[in-house]
mmCIF file of C-alpha atoms in Angstrom:
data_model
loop_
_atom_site.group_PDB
_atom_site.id
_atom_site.type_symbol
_atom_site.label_atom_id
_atom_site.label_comp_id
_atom_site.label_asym_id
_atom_site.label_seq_id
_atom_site.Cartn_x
_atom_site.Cartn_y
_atom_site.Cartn_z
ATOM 1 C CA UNK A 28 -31.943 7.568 -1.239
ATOM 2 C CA UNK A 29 -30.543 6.091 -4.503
ATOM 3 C CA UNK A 30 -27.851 7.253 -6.403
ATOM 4 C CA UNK A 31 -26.535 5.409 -9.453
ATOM 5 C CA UNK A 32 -22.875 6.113 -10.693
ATOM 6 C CA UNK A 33 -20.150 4.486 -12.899
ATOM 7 C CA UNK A 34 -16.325 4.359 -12.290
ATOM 8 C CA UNK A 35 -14.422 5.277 -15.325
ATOM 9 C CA UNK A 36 -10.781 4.384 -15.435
ATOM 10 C CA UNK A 37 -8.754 2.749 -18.087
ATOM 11 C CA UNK A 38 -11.368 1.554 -20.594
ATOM 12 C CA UNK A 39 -13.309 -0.025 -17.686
ATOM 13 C CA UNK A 40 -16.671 0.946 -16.914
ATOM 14 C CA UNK A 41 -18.002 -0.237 -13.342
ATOM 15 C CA UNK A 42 -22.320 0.290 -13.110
ATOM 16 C CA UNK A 43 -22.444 0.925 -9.203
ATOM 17 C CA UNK A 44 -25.014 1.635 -7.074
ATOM 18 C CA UNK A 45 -25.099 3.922 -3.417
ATOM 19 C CA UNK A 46 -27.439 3.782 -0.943
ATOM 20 C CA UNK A 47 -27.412 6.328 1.764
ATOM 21 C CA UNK A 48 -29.671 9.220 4.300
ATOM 22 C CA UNK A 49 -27.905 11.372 2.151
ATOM 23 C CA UNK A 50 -24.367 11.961 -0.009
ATOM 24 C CA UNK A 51 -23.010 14.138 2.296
ATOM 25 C CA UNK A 52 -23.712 12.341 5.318
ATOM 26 C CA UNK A 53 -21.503 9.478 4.513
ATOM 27 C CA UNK A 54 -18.903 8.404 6.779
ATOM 28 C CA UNK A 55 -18.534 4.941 6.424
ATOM 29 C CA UNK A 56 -19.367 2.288 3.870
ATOM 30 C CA UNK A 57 -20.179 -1.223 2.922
ATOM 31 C CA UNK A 58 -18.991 -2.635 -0.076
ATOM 32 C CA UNK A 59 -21.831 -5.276 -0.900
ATOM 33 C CA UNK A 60 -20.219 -8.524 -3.190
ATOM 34 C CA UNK A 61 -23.293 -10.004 -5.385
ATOM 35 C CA UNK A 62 -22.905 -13.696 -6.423
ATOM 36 C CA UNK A 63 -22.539 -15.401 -9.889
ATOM 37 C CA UNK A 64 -25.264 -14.379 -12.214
ATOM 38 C CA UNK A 65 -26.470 -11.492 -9.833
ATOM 39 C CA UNK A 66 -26.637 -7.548 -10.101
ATOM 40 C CA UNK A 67 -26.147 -4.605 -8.528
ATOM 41 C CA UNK A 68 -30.087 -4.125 -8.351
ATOM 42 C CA UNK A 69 -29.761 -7.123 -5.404
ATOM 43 C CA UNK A 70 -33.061 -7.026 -3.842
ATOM 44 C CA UNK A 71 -30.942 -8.514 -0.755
ATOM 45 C CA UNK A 72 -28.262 -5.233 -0.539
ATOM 46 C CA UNK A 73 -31.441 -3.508 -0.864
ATOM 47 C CA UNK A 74 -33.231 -4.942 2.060
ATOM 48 C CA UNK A 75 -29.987 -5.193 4.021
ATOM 49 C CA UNK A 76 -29.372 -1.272 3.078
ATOM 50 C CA UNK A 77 -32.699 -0.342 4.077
ATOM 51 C CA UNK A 78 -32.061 -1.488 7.347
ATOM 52 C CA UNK A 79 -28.558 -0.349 8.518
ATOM 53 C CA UNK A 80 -29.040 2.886 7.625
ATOM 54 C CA UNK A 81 -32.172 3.460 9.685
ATOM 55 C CA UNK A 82 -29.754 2.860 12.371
ATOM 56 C CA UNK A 83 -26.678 4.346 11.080
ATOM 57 C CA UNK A 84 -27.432 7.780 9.222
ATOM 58 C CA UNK A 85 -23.730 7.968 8.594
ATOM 59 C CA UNK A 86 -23.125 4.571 6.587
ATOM 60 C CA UNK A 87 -23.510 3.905 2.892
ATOM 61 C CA UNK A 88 -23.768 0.674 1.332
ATOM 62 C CA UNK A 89 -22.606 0.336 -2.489
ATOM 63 C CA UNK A 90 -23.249 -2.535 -4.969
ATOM 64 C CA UNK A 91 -21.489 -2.915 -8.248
ATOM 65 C CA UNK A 92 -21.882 -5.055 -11.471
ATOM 66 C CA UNK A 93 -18.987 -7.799 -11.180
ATOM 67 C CA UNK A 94 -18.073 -8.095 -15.117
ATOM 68 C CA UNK A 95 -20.249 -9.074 -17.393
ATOM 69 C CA UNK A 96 -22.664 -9.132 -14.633
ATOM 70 C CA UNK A 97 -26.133 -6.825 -15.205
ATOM 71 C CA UNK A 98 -25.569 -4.149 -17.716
ATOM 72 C CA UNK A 99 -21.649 -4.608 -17.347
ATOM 73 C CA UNK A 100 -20.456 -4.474 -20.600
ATOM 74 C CA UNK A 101 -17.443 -6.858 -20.709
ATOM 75 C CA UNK A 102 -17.738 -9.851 -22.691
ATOM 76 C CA UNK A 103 -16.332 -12.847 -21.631
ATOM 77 C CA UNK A 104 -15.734 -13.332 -17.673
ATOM 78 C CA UNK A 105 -12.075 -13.262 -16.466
ATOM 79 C CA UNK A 106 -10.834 -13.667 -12.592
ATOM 80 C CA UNK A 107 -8.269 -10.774 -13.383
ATOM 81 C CA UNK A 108 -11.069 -8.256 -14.112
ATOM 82 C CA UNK A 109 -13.177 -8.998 -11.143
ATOM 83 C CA UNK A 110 -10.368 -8.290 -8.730
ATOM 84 C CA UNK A 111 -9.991 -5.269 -10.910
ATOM 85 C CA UNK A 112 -13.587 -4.305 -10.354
ATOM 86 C CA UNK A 113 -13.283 -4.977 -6.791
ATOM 87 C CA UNK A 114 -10.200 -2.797 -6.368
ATOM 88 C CA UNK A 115 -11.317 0.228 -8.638
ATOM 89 C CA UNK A 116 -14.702 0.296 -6.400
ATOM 90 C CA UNK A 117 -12.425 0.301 -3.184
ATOM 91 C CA UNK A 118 -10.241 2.836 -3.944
ATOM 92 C CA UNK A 119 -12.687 5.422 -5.629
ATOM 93 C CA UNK A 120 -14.962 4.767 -2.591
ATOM 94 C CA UNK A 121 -12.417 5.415 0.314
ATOM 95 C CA UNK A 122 -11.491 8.826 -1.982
ATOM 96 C CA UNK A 123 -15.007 9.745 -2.388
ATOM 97 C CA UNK A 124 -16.021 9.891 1.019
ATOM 98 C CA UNK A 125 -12.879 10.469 2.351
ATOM 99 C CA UNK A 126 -12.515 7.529 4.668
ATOM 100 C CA UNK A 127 -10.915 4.176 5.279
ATOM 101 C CA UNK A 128 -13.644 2.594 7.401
ATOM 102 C CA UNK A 129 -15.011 0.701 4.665
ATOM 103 C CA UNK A 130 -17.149 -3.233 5.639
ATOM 104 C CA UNK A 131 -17.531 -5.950 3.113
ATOM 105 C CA UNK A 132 -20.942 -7.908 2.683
ATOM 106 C CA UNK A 133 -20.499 -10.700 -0.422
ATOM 107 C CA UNK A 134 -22.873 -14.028 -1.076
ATOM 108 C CA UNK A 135 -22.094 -16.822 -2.851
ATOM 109 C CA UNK A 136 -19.217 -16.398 -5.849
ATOM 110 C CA UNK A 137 -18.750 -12.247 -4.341
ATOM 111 C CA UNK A 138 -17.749 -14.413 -1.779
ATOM 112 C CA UNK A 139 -14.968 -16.511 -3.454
ATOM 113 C CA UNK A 140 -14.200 -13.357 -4.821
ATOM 114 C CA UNK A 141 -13.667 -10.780 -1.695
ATOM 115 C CA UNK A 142 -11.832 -13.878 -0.128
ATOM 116 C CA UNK A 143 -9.515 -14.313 -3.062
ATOM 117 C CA UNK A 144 -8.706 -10.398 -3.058
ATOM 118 C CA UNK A 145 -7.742 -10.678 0.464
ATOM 119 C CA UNK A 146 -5.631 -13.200 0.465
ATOM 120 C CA UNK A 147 -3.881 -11.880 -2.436
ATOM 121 C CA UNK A 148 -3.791 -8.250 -1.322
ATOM 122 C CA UNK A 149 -4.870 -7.858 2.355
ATOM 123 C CA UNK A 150 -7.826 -7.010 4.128
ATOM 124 C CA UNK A 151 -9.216 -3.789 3.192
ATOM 125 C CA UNK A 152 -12.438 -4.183 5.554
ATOM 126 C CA UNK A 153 -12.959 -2.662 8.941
ATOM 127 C CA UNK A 154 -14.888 -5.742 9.200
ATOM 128 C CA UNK A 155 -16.378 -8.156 6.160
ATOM 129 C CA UNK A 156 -19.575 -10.730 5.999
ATOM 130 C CA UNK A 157 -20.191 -13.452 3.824
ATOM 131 C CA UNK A 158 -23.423 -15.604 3.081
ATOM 132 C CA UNK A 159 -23.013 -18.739 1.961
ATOM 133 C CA UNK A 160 -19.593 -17.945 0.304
ATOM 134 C CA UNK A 161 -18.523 -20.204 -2.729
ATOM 135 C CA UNK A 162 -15.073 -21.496 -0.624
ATOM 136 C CA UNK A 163 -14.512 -24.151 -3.773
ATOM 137 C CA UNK A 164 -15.832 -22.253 -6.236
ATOM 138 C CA UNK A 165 -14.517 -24.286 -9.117
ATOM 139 C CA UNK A 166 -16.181 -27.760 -7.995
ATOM 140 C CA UNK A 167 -19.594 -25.914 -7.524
ATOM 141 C CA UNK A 168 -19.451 -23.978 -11.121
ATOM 142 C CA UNK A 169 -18.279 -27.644 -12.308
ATOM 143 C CA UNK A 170 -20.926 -29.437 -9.932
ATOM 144 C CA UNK A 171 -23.898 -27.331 -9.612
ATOM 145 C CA UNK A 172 -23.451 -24.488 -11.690
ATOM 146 C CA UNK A 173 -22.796 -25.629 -15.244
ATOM 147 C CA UNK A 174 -24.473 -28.119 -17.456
ATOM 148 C CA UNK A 175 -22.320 -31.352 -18.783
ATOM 149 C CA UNK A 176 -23.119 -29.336 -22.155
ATOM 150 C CA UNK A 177 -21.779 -26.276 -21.170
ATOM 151 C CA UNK A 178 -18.339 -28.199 -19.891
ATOM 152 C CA UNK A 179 -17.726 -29.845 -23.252
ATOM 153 C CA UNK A 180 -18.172 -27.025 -25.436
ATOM 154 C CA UNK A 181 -15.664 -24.986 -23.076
ATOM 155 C CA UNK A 182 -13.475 -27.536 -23.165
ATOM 156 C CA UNK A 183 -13.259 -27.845 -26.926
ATOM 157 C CA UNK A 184 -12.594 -23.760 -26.914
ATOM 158 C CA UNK A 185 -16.047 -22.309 -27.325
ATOM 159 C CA UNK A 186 -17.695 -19.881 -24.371
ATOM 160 C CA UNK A 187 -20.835 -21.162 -23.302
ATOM 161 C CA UNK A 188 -23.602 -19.379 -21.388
ATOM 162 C CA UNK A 189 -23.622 -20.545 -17.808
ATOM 163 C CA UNK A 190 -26.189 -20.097 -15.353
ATOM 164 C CA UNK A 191 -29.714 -19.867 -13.729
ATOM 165 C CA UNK A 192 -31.870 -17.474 -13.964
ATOM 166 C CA UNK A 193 -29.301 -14.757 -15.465
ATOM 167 C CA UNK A 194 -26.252 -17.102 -18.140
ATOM 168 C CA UNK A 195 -22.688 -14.839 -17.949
ATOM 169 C CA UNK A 196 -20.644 -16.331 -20.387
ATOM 170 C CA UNK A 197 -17.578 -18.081 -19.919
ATOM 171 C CA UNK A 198 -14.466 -19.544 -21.286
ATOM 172 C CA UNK A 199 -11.548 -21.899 -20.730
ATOM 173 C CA UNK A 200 -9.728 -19.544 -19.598
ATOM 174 C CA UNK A 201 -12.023 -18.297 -16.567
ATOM 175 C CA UNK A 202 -12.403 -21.923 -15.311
ATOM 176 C CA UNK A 203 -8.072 -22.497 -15.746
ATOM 177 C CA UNK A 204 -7.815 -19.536 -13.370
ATOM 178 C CA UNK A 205 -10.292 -20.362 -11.060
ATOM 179 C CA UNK A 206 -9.158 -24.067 -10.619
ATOM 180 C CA UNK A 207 -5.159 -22.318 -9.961
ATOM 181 C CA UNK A 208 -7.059 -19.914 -7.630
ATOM 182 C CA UNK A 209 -8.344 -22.044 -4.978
ATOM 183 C CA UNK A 210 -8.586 -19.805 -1.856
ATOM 184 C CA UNK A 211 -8.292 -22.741 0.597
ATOM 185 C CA UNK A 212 -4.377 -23.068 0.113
ATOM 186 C CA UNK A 213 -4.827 -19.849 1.626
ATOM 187 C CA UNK A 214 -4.712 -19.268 5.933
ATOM 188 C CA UNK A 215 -6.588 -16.241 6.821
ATOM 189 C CA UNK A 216 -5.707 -16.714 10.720
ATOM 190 C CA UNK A 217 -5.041 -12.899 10.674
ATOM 191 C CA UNK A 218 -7.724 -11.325 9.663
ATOM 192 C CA UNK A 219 -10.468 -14.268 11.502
ATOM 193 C CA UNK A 220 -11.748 -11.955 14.058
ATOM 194 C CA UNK A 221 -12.690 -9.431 11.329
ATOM 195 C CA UNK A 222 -14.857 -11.778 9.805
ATOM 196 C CA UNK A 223 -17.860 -14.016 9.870
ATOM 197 C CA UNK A 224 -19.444 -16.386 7.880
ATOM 198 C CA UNK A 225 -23.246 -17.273 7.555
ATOM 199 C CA UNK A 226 -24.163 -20.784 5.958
ATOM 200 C CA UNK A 227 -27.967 -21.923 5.383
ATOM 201 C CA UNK A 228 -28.148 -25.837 6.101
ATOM 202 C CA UNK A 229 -29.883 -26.364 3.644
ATOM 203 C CA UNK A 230 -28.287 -24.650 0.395
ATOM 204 C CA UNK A 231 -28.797 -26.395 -2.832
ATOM 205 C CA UNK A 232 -26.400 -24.723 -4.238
ATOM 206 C CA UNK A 233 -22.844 -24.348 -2.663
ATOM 207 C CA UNK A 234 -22.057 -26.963 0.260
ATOM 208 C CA UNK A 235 -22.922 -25.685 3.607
ATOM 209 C CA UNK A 236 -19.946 -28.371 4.879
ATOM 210 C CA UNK A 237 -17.424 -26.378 2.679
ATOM 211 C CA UNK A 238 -18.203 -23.209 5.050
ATOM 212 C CA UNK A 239 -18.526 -24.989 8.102
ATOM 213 C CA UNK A 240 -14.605 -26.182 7.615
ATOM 214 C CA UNK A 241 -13.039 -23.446 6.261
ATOM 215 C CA UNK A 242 -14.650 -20.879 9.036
ATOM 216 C CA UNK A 243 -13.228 -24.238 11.454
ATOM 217 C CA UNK A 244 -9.281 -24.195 9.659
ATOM 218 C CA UNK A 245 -9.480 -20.461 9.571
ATOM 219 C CA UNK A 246 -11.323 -19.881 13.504
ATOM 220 C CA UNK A 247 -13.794 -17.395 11.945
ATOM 221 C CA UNK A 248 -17.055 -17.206 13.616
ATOM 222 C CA UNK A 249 -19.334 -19.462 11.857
ATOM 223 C CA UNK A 250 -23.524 -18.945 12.278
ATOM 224 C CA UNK A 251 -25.419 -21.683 10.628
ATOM 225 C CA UNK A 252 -28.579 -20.577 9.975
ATOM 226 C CA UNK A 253 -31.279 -23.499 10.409
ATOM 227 C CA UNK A 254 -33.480 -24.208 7.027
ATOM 228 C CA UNK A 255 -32.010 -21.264 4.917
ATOM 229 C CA UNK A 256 -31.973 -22.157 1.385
ATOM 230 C CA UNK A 257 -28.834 -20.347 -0.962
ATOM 231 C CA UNK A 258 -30.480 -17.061 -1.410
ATOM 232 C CA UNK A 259 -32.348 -16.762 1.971
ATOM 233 C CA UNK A 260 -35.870 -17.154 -0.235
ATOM 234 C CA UNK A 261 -37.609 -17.063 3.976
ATOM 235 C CA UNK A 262 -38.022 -13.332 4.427
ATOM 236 C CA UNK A 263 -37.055 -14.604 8.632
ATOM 237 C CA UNK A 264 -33.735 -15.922 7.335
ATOM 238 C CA UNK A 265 -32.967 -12.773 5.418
ATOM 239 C CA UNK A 266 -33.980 -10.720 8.488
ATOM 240 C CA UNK A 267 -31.806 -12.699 10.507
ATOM 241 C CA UNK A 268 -28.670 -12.507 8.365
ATOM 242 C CA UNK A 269 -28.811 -9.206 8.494
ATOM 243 C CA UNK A 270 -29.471 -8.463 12.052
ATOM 244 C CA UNK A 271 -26.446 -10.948 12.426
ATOM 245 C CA UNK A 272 -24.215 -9.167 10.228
ATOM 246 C CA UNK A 273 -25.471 -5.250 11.291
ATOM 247 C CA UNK A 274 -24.682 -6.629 15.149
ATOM 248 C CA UNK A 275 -20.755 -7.511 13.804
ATOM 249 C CA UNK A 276 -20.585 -4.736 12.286
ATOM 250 C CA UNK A 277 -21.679 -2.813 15.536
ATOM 251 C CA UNK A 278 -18.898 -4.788 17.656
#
């Protein structure tokens, strides 16, 4: 089943998403991280909720808008907000079902993101996935991301609408904090064997190397997965991500 619901707190409104056997029969849940541009409609949590609770009747998965991300309805994008997102969706999550076995899955900038909240406030996560994580996430909104356009008109003080397929707009600000907030000053030594990393060789967008070192500097368990583009388009890549990620989560 389906069950959409928003956190209230504070003048912030979080759009989330659960999917689970039922409400009741939730024992354990995975946070699901979207990447930049994405929503909490992610055909991929979908497909990746579909199948671990056909196995585990107990587990819930919930996705969430990131700001201004799908029907969010902040503004302008801010670092500060996400990991206020992030930590709202935690906390009412572990309260709701009355547990603190909670699993992160994040792609791409959720990534960057679930990354940055660790290393700024622990690990929250039983265990926690990422696919093809955004480790330098200011070179690859700089490199890949935006448009030379887009980076003059933010530099002169304007917010431009950045993107593919969805634009979240952006400021100055958001790209000041996210150059300060680069998560590889960071060790994550401690929390290694709670995570893994999964890298398609042949992403156009974020720099398979990028993954390949940090999961190296970091000894977290790195599974490059052959001729998988940045959003898994090759329903067998998908499949295989997520058997790869259900089986850590099993462990």
């Amino acid at each position: 089943m389906e069950k959409l619901f928003d956190i209230n707190e504070s003048g912030y409104s979080v759009r989330c998403k659960l999917y689970c056997s039922s409400v009741n029969a939730v024992k354990r849940a995975v946070i699901f991280g979207h990447g930049f541009g994405g929503h909490k409609d992610n055909k991929a949590a979908e497909k990746f909720a579909a199948k671990i609770i056909s196995k585990h009747k107990d587990m819930g998965v919930v996705v969430f808008n990131w700001p201004c991300h799908g029907d969010d309805a902040r503004k302008n994008l801010l670092l500060s907000e996400c990991d206020l997102y992030l930590t709202m969706v935690l906390e009412y999550v572990k309260k709701w079902f009355d547990t603190d076995e909670l699993y992160g899955y994040a792609t791409s900038f959720g990534g960057y993101l679930f990354l940055k909240y660790i290393a700024e406030h622990g690990n929250p996560f039983r265990k926690v996935a990422f696919r093809c994580p955004a480790i330098k996430m200011y070179e690859s909104i700089n490199n890949r991301i935006m448009t030379k356009d887009d980076h003059e008109k933010i530099m002169k003080g304007k917010p431009a609408l950045v993107g593919f397929d969805r634009k979240i707009k952006i400021g100055k600000q958001f790209l000041e904090d996210l150059e300060a907030a680069d998560i590889t000053q960071y060790e994550y030594l401690d929390y290694a064997d709670d995570m893994i990393i999964l890298h398609g060789t042949k992403d156009e967008v974020i720099p398979f190397e990028d993954s390949a070192k940090f999961a190296d500097d970091n000894v977290i368990e790195f599974v490059p997965v052959q001729n998988a583009d940045h959003r898994f388009t090759d329903p067998k890549t998908m499949d295989l991500a997520i058997h790869t990620i259900i089986t850590f989560f099993e462990a």
